[in-house]
mmCIF file of C-alpha atoms in Angstrom:
data_model
loop_
_atom_site.group_PDB
_atom_site.id
_atom_site.type_symbol
_atom_site.label_atom_id
_atom_site.label_comp_id
_atom_site.label_asym_id
_atom_site.label_seq_id
_atom_site.Cartn_x
_atom_site.Cartn_y
_atom_site.Cartn_z
ATOM 1 C CA MET A 1 -30.847 5.826 291.600
ATOM 2 C CA PRO A 2 -28.649 8.219 289.094
ATOM 3 C CA SER A 3 -28.227 12.119 289.568
ATOM 4 C CA SER A 4 -29.320 12.660 286.271
ATOM 5 C CA LEU A 5 -32.601 11.099 286.793
ATOM 6 C CA ARG A 6 -35.329 13.702 286.652
ATOM 7 C CA VAL A 7 -38.374 13.243 287.763
ATOM 8 C CA SER A 8 -41.059 15.650 286.930
ATOM 9 C CA THR A 9 -45.165 16.009 287.318
ATOM 10 C CA VAL A 10 -46.620 16.113 284.291
ATOM 11 C CA THR A 11 -50.372 17.151 283.933
ATOM 12 C CA PHE A 12 -52.289 15.601 281.729
ATOM 13 C CA MET A 13 -55.191 17.131 280.156
ATOM 14 C CA THR A 14 -57.844 14.281 279.261
ATOM 15 C CA SER A 15 -61.070 16.173 278.625
ATOM 16 C CA LEU A 16 -62.506 19.781 277.103
ATOM 17 C CA ALA A 17 -65.340 21.762 278.512
ATOM 18 C CA PHE A 18 -67.836 23.065 276.513
ATOM 19 C CA GLU A 19 -71.106 24.119 276.526
ATOM 20 C CA ARG A 20 -74.127 21.971 274.759
ATOM 21 C CA THR A 21 -76.197 24.182 274.164
ATOM 22 C CA PRO A 22 -78.826 24.199 271.279
ATOM 23 C CA LEU A 23 -77.691 26.074 268.056
ATOM 24 C CA ALA A 24 -79.726 28.654 266.256
ATOM 25 C CA ASP A 25 -82.728 27.729 264.789
ATOM 26 C CA ALA A 26 -81.548 29.102 261.334
ATOM 27 C CA GLU A 27 -78.434 27.625 262.009
ATOM 28 C CA LEU A 28 -79.963 23.894 263.297
ATOM 29 C CA VAL A 29 -81.701 24.283 259.589
ATOM 30 C CA ARG A 30 -78.903 24.939 257.372
ATOM 31 C CA LEU A 31 -76.737 21.826 259.027
ATOM 32 C CA TYR A 32 -79.722 20.229 258.768
ATOM 33 C CA SER A 33 -80.625 20.455 254.548
ATOM 34 C CA GLN A 34 -76.763 20.410 254.364
ATOM 35 C CA MET A 35 -76.385 17.087 256.326
ATOM 36 C CA THR A 36 -79.738 15.714 253.633
ATOM 37 C CA GLN A 37 -78.119 16.647 250.812
ATOM 38 C CA VAL A 38 -74.758 15.071 251.846
ATOM 39 C CA ARG A 39 -76.884 11.571 252.602
ATOM 40 C CA HIS A 40 -79.272 11.552 249.270
ATOM 41 C CA LEU A 41 -75.406 12.226 247.312
ATOM 42 C CA ASP A 42 -73.827 9.320 249.236
ATOM 43 C CA THR A 43 -76.526 6.534 248.635
ATOM 44 C CA SER A 44 -76.484 8.010 244.859
ATOM 45 C CA ALA A 45 -72.834 7.388 244.653
ATOM 46 C CA ILE A 46 -73.185 3.348 246.037
ATOM 47 C CA ALA A 47 -75.755 3.248 242.967
ATOM 48 C CA TRP A 48 -73.444 5.527 240.513
ATOM 49 C CA GLN A 49 -70.914 2.429 241.089
ATOM 50 C CA ARG A 50 -73.630 -0.069 240.951
ATOM 51 C CA GLN A 51 -74.287 1.572 237.052
ATOM 52 C CA GLY A 52 -70.683 1.553 236.075
ATOM 53 C CA ILE A 53 -70.665 5.870 236.261
ATOM 54 C CA VAL A 54 -67.994 5.078 238.923
ATOM 55 C CA PRO A 55 -65.585 2.681 239.766
ATOM 56 C CA GLY A 56 -65.341 2.754 243.184
ATOM 57 C CA TYR A 57 -66.718 4.882 246.245
ATOM 58 C CA ALA A 58 -66.493 4.505 250.502
ATOM 59 C CA PRO A 59 -69.913 5.389 252.095
ATOM 60 C CA MET A 60 -70.443 7.510 254.606
ATOM 61 C CA ARG A 61 -74.171 7.217 256.071
ATOM 62 C CA GLY A 62 -74.317 7.669 259.414
ATOM 63 C CA GLN A 63 -71.608 10.159 259.642
ATOM 64 C CA GLU A 64 -72.779 12.957 258.402
ATOM 65 C CA ALA A 65 -73.699 15.181 261.588
ATOM 66 C CA ALA A 66 -69.953 14.672 262.106
ATOM 67 C CA GLN A 67 -68.865 15.648 259.676
ATOM 68 C CA VAL A 68 -71.270 18.517 258.394
ATOM 69 C CA GLY A 69 -70.871 19.625 262.614
ATOM 70 C CA ALA A 70 -67.278 19.831 262.494
ATOM 71 C CA VAL A 71 -66.645 21.196 259.291
ATOM 72 C CA ALA A 72 -69.427 24.359 260.651
ATOM 73 C CA ALA A 73 -67.061 24.939 263.425
ATOM 74 C CA LEU A 74 -64.365 26.318 261.656
ATOM 75 C CA ASP A 75 -63.407 28.910 260.165
ATOM 76 C CA MET A 76 -62.540 28.314 256.170
ATOM 77 C CA SER A 77 -61.046 31.695 255.502
ATOM 78 C CA ARG A 78 -58.655 30.527 257.504
ATOM 79 C CA ASP A 79 -58.419 26.964 258.890
ATOM 80 C CA PHE A 80 -57.412 23.841 256.338
ATOM 81 C CA LEU A 81 -59.511 20.850 256.227
ATOM 82 C CA PHE A 82 -57.533 17.621 255.644
ATOM 83 C CA PRO A 83 -59.749 14.565 254.870
ATOM 84 C CA THR A 84 -59.498 11.056 254.555
ATOM 85 C CA TYR A 85 -61.302 9.041 251.505
ATOM 86 C CA ARG A 86 -64.415 9.168 252.959
ATOM 87 C CA GLU A 87 -65.033 13.143 253.868
ATOM 88 C CA MET A 88 -67.857 13.711 251.104
ATOM 89 C CA GLY A 89 -69.701 15.134 254.302
ATOM 90 C CA ALA A 90 -67.130 17.934 254.706
ATOM 91 C CA ALA A 91 -65.917 18.777 251.497
ATOM 92 C CA LEU A 92 -69.335 19.499 250.604
ATOM 93 C CA ALA A 93 -69.855 21.274 254.111
ATOM 94 C CA ALA A 94 -66.259 23.099 252.987
ATOM 95 C CA GLY A 95 -68.150 24.030 250.013
ATOM 96 C CA VAL A 96 -66.063 21.880 247.573
ATOM 97 C CA ASP A 97 -67.396 21.262 243.628
ATOM 98 C CA MET A 98 -68.830 17.784 243.696
ATOM 99 C CA GLY A 99 -68.196 17.050 240.577
ATOM 100 C CA GLU A 100 -64.694 18.067 241.001
ATOM 101 C CA TYR A 101 -64.478 16.230 244.626
ATOM 102 C CA MET A 102 -65.661 12.858 242.669
ATOM 103 C CA ALA A 103 -63.075 13.045 240.526
ATOM 104 C CA THR A 104 -61.453 10.457 242.220
ATOM 105 C CA HIS A 105 -63.780 8.327 242.543
ATOM 106 C CA LYS A 106 -64.623 8.366 238.605
ATOM 107 C CA ALA A 107 -60.512 8.109 238.643
ATOM 108 C CA THR A 108 -60.100 10.778 235.734
ATOM 109 C CA TRP A 109 -58.397 12.509 238.659
ATOM 110 C CA ASN A 110 -56.156 11.608 242.123
ATOM 111 C CA GLY A 111 -57.118 13.716 245.097
ATOM 112 C CA GLY A 112 -60.356 15.468 243.675
ATOM 113 C CA MET A 113 -59.840 18.472 240.771
ATOM 114 C CA TYR A 114 -61.133 21.036 243.200
ATOM 115 C CA ASP A 115 -58.553 23.956 243.954
ATOM 116 C CA ALA A 116 -57.221 22.839 247.387
ATOM 117 C CA ARG A 117 -55.540 26.938 248.017
ATOM 118 C CA ALA A 118 -58.642 28.002 247.372
ATOM 119 C CA THR A 119 -61.340 25.258 248.904
ATOM 120 C CA ARG A 120 -58.594 25.442 252.175
ATOM 121 C CA VAL A 121 -59.157 21.572 251.566
ATOM 122 C CA THR A 122 -56.701 18.958 251.042
ATOM 123 C CA PRO A 123 -56.561 16.884 248.592
ATOM 124 C CA ILE A 124 -58.444 13.559 249.273
ATOM 125 C CA GLN A 125 -55.568 11.415 251.086
ATOM 126 C CA THR A 126 -56.156 7.084 250.862
ATOM 127 C CA VAL A 127 -53.270 6.941 252.902
ATOM 128 C CA ILE A 128 -54.183 5.434 256.408
ATOM 129 C CA GLY A 129 -53.118 7.880 258.938
ATOM 130 C CA GLY A 130 -50.932 10.327 256.416
ATOM 131 C CA SER A 131 -53.220 12.831 256.591
ATOM 132 C CA ALA A 132 -52.909 13.380 260.017
ATOM 133 C CA LEU A 133 -48.990 14.271 259.731
ATOM 134 C CA HIS A 134 -49.765 16.683 257.031
ATOM 135 C CA ALA A 135 -52.131 19.012 259.205
ATOM 136 C CA VAL A 136 -49.628 18.730 261.927
ATOM 137 C CA GLY A 137 -47.130 19.950 259.827
ATOM 138 C CA TRP A 138 -48.978 22.911 258.158
ATOM 139 C CA GLY A 139 -50.508 24.043 261.933
ATOM 140 C CA HIS A 140 -46.614 24.265 263.153
ATOM 141 C CA GLY A 141 -45.885 26.446 260.142
ATOM 142 C CA GLN A 142 -48.653 28.328 261.602
ATOM 143 C CA ARG A 143 -47.427 29.142 264.632
ATOM 144 C CA LEU A 144 -44.111 29.113 263.562
ATOM 145 C CA ASP A 145 -45.164 32.356 261.228
ATOM 146 C CA ALA A 146 -46.898 34.067 264.103
ATOM 147 C CA LEU A 147 -44.105 33.426 266.917
ATOM 148 C CA ALA A 148 -41.694 34.992 264.268
ATOM 149 C CA ALA A 149 -43.826 37.618 263.526
ATOM 150 C CA ASP A 150 -44.292 38.805 267.252
ATOM 151 C CA ALA A 151 -43.161 36.277 270.195
ATOM 152 C CA ASP A 152 -45.332 38.068 273.114
ATOM 153 C CA ALA A 153 -48.924 38.657 271.152
ATOM 154 C CA PRO A 154 -51.461 36.667 272.424
ATOM 155 C CA LEU A 155 -52.376 33.739 269.758
ATOM 156 C CA ASP A 156 -54.566 33.693 267.518
ATOM 157 C CA LEU A 157 -53.938 30.898 264.959
ATOM 158 C CA PRO A 158 -55.540 29.391 262.268
ATOM 159 C CA VAL A 159 -56.297 25.935 262.847
ATOM 160 C CA ALA A 160 -56.528 22.309 261.154
ATOM 161 C CA LEU A 161 -58.403 19.877 261.385
ATOM 162 C CA VAL A 162 -57.673 16.127 260.115
ATOM 163 C CA PHE A 163 -60.576 13.579 259.870
ATOM 164 C CA LEU A 164 -59.570 10.042 261.018
ATOM 165 C CA GLY A 165 -61.314 6.887 261.380
ATOM 166 C CA ASP A 166 -61.209 4.667 264.748
ATOM 167 C CA GLY A 167 -59.203 2.273 262.939
ATOM 168 C CA ALA A 168 -56.435 5.059 261.257
ATOM 169 C CA THR A 169 -55.442 6.063 265.316
ATOM 170 C CA SER A 170 -53.713 2.525 265.055
ATOM 171 C CA GLN A 171 -51.310 3.580 262.274
ATOM 172 C CA GLY A 172 -47.738 4.568 263.288
ATOM 173 C CA ASP A 173 -48.340 8.256 261.561
ATOM 174 C CA VAL A 174 -50.723 9.017 263.801
ATOM 175 C CA HIS A 175 -48.871 8.079 267.114
ATOM 176 C CA GLU A 176 -46.027 10.399 265.575
ATOM 177 C CA ALA A 177 -48.433 12.750 264.409
ATOM 178 C CA MET A 178 -50.271 13.269 267.828
ATOM 179 C CA ASN A 179 -47.279 13.191 269.932
ATOM 180 C CA PHE A 180 -45.163 16.067 267.740
ATOM 181 C CA ALA A 181 -48.239 17.843 268.144
ATOM 182 C CA GLY A 182 -48.436 17.637 271.931
ATOM 183 C CA VAL A 183 -44.357 18.708 272.306
ATOM 184 C CA PHE A 184 -44.720 21.578 269.756
ATOM 185 C CA GLU A 185 -48.079 22.466 271.118
ATOM 186 C CA THR A 186 -49.201 22.957 267.252
ATOM 187 C CA PRO A 187 -53.103 24.299 266.481
ATOM 188 C CA THR A 188 -54.431 21.083 265.179
ATOM 189 C CA VAL A 189 -57.778 19.244 265.883
ATOM 190 C CA PHE A 190 -57.926 14.920 265.274
ATOM 191 C CA PHE A 191 -61.065 14.444 264.908
ATOM 192 C CA VAL A 192 -61.433 10.787 265.081
ATOM 193 C CA GLN A 193 -65.009 9.357 263.776
ATOM 194 C CA ASN A 194 -65.350 6.223 265.521
ATOM 195 C CA ASN A 195 -68.217 4.767 263.243
ATOM 196 C CA GLY A 196 -67.584 1.155 265.325
ATOM 197 C CA TRP A 197 -65.523 0.134 262.528
ATOM 198 C CA ALA A 198 -61.986 -0.640 260.958
ATOM 199 C CA ILE A 199 -63.007 -2.174 258.204
ATOM 200 C CA SER A 200 -64.615 -5.724 259.202
ATOM 201 C CA VAL A 201 -62.746 -5.368 262.561
ATOM 202 C CA PRO A 202 -64.930 -3.939 265.803
ATOM 203 C CA THR A 203 -63.315 -0.771 267.786
ATOM 204 C CA GLU A 204 -62.974 -3.318 270.835
ATOM 205 C CA ARG A 205 -60.152 -5.624 268.568
ATOM 206 C CA GLN A 206 -58.449 -2.895 267.498
ATOM 207 C CA VAL A 207 -58.572 0.167 270.002
ATOM 208 C CA SER A 208 -56.749 -1.028 272.998
ATOM 209 C CA GLY A 209 -58.771 0.410 276.128
ATOM 210 C CA GLY A 210 -61.444 0.860 273.203
ATOM 211 C CA SER A 211 -61.642 5.274 273.371
ATOM 212 C CA VAL A 212 -59.337 7.146 270.933
ATOM 213 C CA ALA A 213 -60.390 10.194 273.509
ATOM 214 C CA ALA A 214 -58.107 8.665 276.487
ATOM 215 C CA ARG A 215 -55.414 8.540 274.536
ATOM 216 C CA GLY A 216 -54.620 11.843 274.581
ATOM 217 C CA ALA A 217 -53.778 11.586 277.956
ATOM 218 C CA GLY A 218 -50.361 9.718 276.639
ATOM 219 C CA TYR A 219 -49.947 12.883 275.041
ATOM 220 C CA GLY A 220 -51.001 15.233 277.069
ATOM 221 C CA ILE A 221 -53.352 16.867 274.889
ATOM 222 C CA ALA A 222 -57.087 17.623 275.562
ATOM 223 C CA ALA A 223 -59.601 15.277 274.599
ATOM 224 C CA VAL A 224 -63.272 15.029 274.360
ATOM 225 C CA ARG A 225 -65.756 12.031 273.554
ATOM 226 C CA VAL A 226 -69.314 13.750 272.127
ATOM 227 C CA ASP A 227 -72.331 11.875 270.618
ATOM 228 C CA GLY A 228 -71.273 11.837 266.823
ATOM 229 C CA ASN A 229 -75.048 11.462 266.019
ATOM 230 C CA ASP A 230 -75.986 14.848 267.507
ATOM 231 C CA ILE A 231 -74.625 17.686 265.098
ATOM 232 C CA GLU A 232 -75.891 20.225 267.804
ATOM 233 C CA GLU A 233 -72.682 18.177 270.739
ATOM 234 C CA VAL A 234 -70.378 18.040 267.540
ATOM 235 C CA VAL A 235 -70.837 21.910 266.776
ATOM 236 C CA GLN A 236 -70.271 22.942 270.737
ATOM 237 C CA ALA A 237 -67.956 20.435 270.972
ATOM 238 C CA THR A 238 -65.623 21.065 267.687
ATOM 239 C CA ARG A 239 -66.067 25.076 268.392
ATOM 240 C CA ALA A 240 -64.299 24.544 272.015
ATOM 241 C CA ALA A 241 -61.285 22.456 270.474
ATOM 242 C CA VAL A 242 -60.649 24.738 267.485
ATOM 243 C CA ALA A 243 -61.045 27.667 270.244
ATOM 244 C CA HIS A 244 -58.610 25.516 272.533
ATOM 245 C CA ALA A 245 -56.114 25.288 269.228
ATOM 246 C CA ARG A 246 -56.642 28.427 267.842
ATOM 247 C CA SER A 247 -55.074 30.208 271.377
ATOM 248 C CA GLY A 248 -51.777 28.119 271.527
ATOM 249 C CA ALA A 249 -52.898 26.184 273.763
ATOM 250 C CA GLY A 250 -52.091 22.769 271.385
ATOM 251 C CA PRO A 251 -53.489 20.678 270.109
ATOM 252 C CA VAL A 252 -57.116 18.598 271.136
ATOM 253 C CA VAL A 253 -58.534 15.387 270.069
ATOM 254 C CA VAL A 254 -62.318 14.869 269.445
ATOM 255 C CA GLU A 255 -63.712 11.485 269.548
ATOM 256 C CA ALA A 256 -67.173 11.359 267.685
ATOM 257 C CA MET A 257 -68.939 7.926 268.731
ATOM 258 C CA THR A 258 -71.388 7.116 265.555
ATOM 259 C CA TYR A 259 -71.326 4.356 263.409
ATOM 260 C CA ARG A 260 -70.648 3.531 259.423
ATOM 261 C CA ARG A 261 -74.302 1.564 258.677
ATOM 262 C CA GLY A 262 -73.026 0.678 255.277
ATOM 263 C CA PRO A 263 -70.255 -1.260 253.585
ATOM 264 C CA HIS A 264 -66.487 0.061 253.978
ATOM 265 C CA SER A 265 -66.509 0.442 250.538
ATOM 266 C CA THR A 266 -68.332 -0.378 247.561
ATOM 267 C CA SER A 267 -65.932 -3.374 247.492
ATOM 268 C CA ASP A 268 -66.946 -4.960 250.437
ATOM 269 C CA ASP A 269 -69.296 -7.404 251.616
ATOM 270 C CA PRO A 270 -70.137 -6.077 255.457
ATOM 271 C CA GLY A 271 -72.466 -9.280 255.681
ATOM 272 C CA ARG A 272 -69.623 -11.249 256.064
ATOM 273 C CA TYR A 273 -68.847 -9.718 259.361
ATOM 274 C CA ARG A 274 -71.763 -8.468 261.006
ATOM 275 C CA SER A 275 -75.726 -9.176 260.221
ATOM 276 C CA LEU A 276 -78.499 -6.670 259.373
ATOM 277 C CA GLU A 277 -80.097 -7.261 262.488
ATOM 278 C CA GLU A 278 -77.135 -5.888 264.450
ATOM 279 C CA GLU A 279 -76.342 -2.878 262.056
ATOM 280 C CA ARG A 280 -79.773 -1.847 263.272
ATOM 281 C CA ASN A 281 -79.381 -2.811 266.824
ATOM 282 C CA ASP A 282 -75.885 -1.003 267.333
ATOM 283 C CA GLY A 283 -76.113 2.113 264.362
ATOM 284 C CA GLY A 284 -77.744 4.200 267.256
ATOM 285 C CA PRO A 285 -80.456 6.611 266.550
ATOM 286 C CA ASP A 286 -80.155 8.247 262.563
ATOM 287 C CA PRO A 287 -78.616 11.740 262.564
ATOM 288 C CA LEU A 288 -80.589 13.026 260.571
ATOM 289 C CA ASP A 289 -83.957 12.070 262.619
ATOM 290 C CA VAL A 290 -81.955 13.017 265.684
ATOM 291 C CA ALA A 291 -81.837 17.227 263.336
ATOM 292 C CA ARG A 292 -85.244 16.811 261.666
ATOM 293 C CA GLU A 293 -87.368 15.595 265.138
ATOM 294 C CA ARG A 294 -85.640 18.732 267.229
ATOM 295 C CA LEU A 295 -86.544 21.332 264.494
ATOM 296 C CA LEU A 296 -90.201 20.124 264.084
ATOM 297 C CA SER A 297 -90.122 19.818 268.024
ATOM 298 C CA ARG A 298 -89.121 23.230 268.338
ATOM 299 C CA GLY A 299 -91.670 24.658 265.938
ATOM 300 C CA ALA A 300 -88.603 26.307 263.377
ATOM 301 C CA PHE A 301 -89.505 23.577 260.720
ATOM 302 C CA SER A 302 -92.643 22.007 259.030
ATOM 303 C CA THR A 303 -93.372 18.529 257.289
ATOM 304 C CA ALA A 304 -93.167 20.848 253.981
ATOM 305 C CA ASP A 305 -90.616 22.375 254.680
ATOM 306 C CA VAL A 306 -88.965 18.595 255.135
ATOM 307 C CA ALA A 307 -90.250 18.011 251.667
ATOM 308 C CA ASP A 308 -88.514 20.847 250.115
ATOM 309 C CA VAL A 309 -85.055 20.347 251.419
ATOM 310 C CA GLN A 310 -84.762 16.925 250.337
ATOM 311 C CA SER A 311 -86.072 18.461 246.760
ATOM 312 C CA ALA A 312 -82.659 20.730 246.842
ATOM 313 C CA ALA A 313 -80.887 17.654 247.632
ATOM 314 C CA GLU A 314 -82.453 15.811 244.503
ATOM 315 C CA ALA A 315 -81.704 18.129 242.190
ATOM 316 C CA LEU A 316 -77.868 19.108 243.515
ATOM 317 C CA GLU A 317 -77.762 15.452 243.286
ATOM 318 C CA GLU A 318 -78.391 15.192 239.687
ATOM 319 C CA ARG A 319 -76.408 18.551 238.519
ATOM 320 C CA VAL A 320 -73.230 16.992 240.139
ATOM 321 C CA ARG A 321 -74.094 13.559 238.000
ATOM 322 C CA ALA A 322 -73.976 15.142 235.073
ATOM 323 C CA ASP A 323 -71.045 16.664 235.923
ATOM 324 C CA VAL A 324 -69.517 13.330 236.877
ATOM 325 C CA GLN A 325 -70.345 11.856 234.132
ATOM 326 C CA ALA A 326 -69.664 14.188 231.684
ATOM 327 C CA GLN A 327 -65.732 13.751 232.676
ATOM 328 C CA GLY A 328 -63.722 12.438 230.451
ATOM 329 C CA PRO A 329 -60.343 10.605 230.946
ATOM 330 C CA ARG A 330 -57.258 12.818 231.810
ATOM 331 C CA PRO A 331 -54.494 12.412 229.212
ATOM 332 C CA GLY A 332 -51.866 9.603 229.937
ATOM 333 C CA ALA A 333 -48.742 11.705 229.907
ATOM 334 C CA GLU A 334 -50.207 13.018 233.323
ATOM 335 C CA MET A 335 -49.291 9.892 235.521
ATOM 336 C CA PHE A 336 -45.133 11.254 235.056
ATOM 337 C CA GLU A 337 -46.195 14.707 234.923
ATOM 338 C CA TYR A 338 -47.332 15.451 238.428
ATOM 339 C CA VAL A 339 -44.898 13.286 240.594
ATOM 340 C CA TYR A 340 -41.881 15.728 241.120
ATOM 341 C CA GLN A 341 -41.291 19.140 241.035
ATOM 342 C CA GLU A 342 -38.391 18.546 238.592
ATOM 343 C CA MET A 343 -38.605 15.990 236.447
ATOM 344 C CA PRO A 344 -35.613 13.637 237.008
ATOM 345 C CA VAL A 345 -33.910 12.050 234.012
ATOM 346 C CA SER A 346 -34.865 8.263 235.285
ATOM 347 C CA LEU A 347 -38.601 9.276 234.862
ATOM 348 C CA ARG A 348 -37.800 11.590 231.498
ATOM 349 C CA GLU A 349 -36.680 8.499 229.819
ATOM 350 C CA GLN A 350 -40.011 6.376 230.701
ATOM 351 C CA ALA A 351 -42.242 9.606 229.719
ATOM 352 C CA ALA A 352 -40.331 9.074 226.404
ATOM 353 C CA ALA A 353 -40.332 5.108 226.292
ATOM 354 C CA TRP A 354 -44.427 5.551 226.895
ATOM 355 C CA ARG A 355 -44.958 7.625 224.136
ATOM 356 C CA GLU A 356 -43.355 5.827 221.857
ATOM 357 C CA GLU A 357 -45.243 2.367 222.621
ATOM 358 C CA SER A 358 -48.541 4.583 223.367
ATOM 359 C CA ASP A 359 -50.846 6.138 220.648
ATOM 360 C CA HIS A 360 -51.647 9.058 223.291
ATOM 361 C CA VAL A 361 -49.195 11.057 221.864
#
């Protein structure tokens, strides 16, 4: 054995502990109301696509507790969200204007028309796994800034929470992001919604070993697997993950086990790879039913309250639909203007040629 070969002992943090305690009734009521709004908007968005109001949409039915619960664990005055194209629920919970969010699905704006700096939610990401790199880079910057300000002070860092699907964790970008985050102890929470399907491929054929959380050990970072249909468990686990990352202890993988109760997108036919019976049997408890029955059993909610929450969700949907329908096409010239900070000569020439050949001067 070469003398230069060093053998070191590495401690793999494979499980993050958290308290499984009930949320306060008022908080659970608020989160249930948000989940109801998300469910109604999600169902409506599918109908909008069928009606020709939007050209495409990625449904998220069944993932309401995972998304709303994850956002509830953050401090949106300092933390940052990095979504994919299926995080309408997270965006709503973070306070993003839903009309501006749906501009991407309306195809009038790429990434959403909302102000990412003001909302602290980055533009909608359609590159599978790409947002993981952005989240780690942003988090690394926060840590460097804190150390530069006072290297001896206890760390209290802003946290980047990035949403991923189980299928996305097979992408090379996610491996690079997790490895970098582990090495440099970035304040990043990798929130993986394991919804059972990587488009048309079940998790067991997409994720070796069947567990995304188990991969955390390979990067020396903490990980936890939770019931993604139980919003109280999601909130408590994500709060523990955020606290861990905020303290400078490094990144965390949270794997929320849930189920995609519909197609991958409005152009997908899930009947080609699973049956309705399989969907019913494998879906597990509906996250809205879990939260509602819990509130009713505690006496914190009545059937009249349930009806009021539903009415509020319907009113929100009407406002958002009106906003979406009112959105007109964007000026075609914008396809050239928002590519580079300083437009190169080649693109300037393309823009000039387009203006000459187009009626849209």
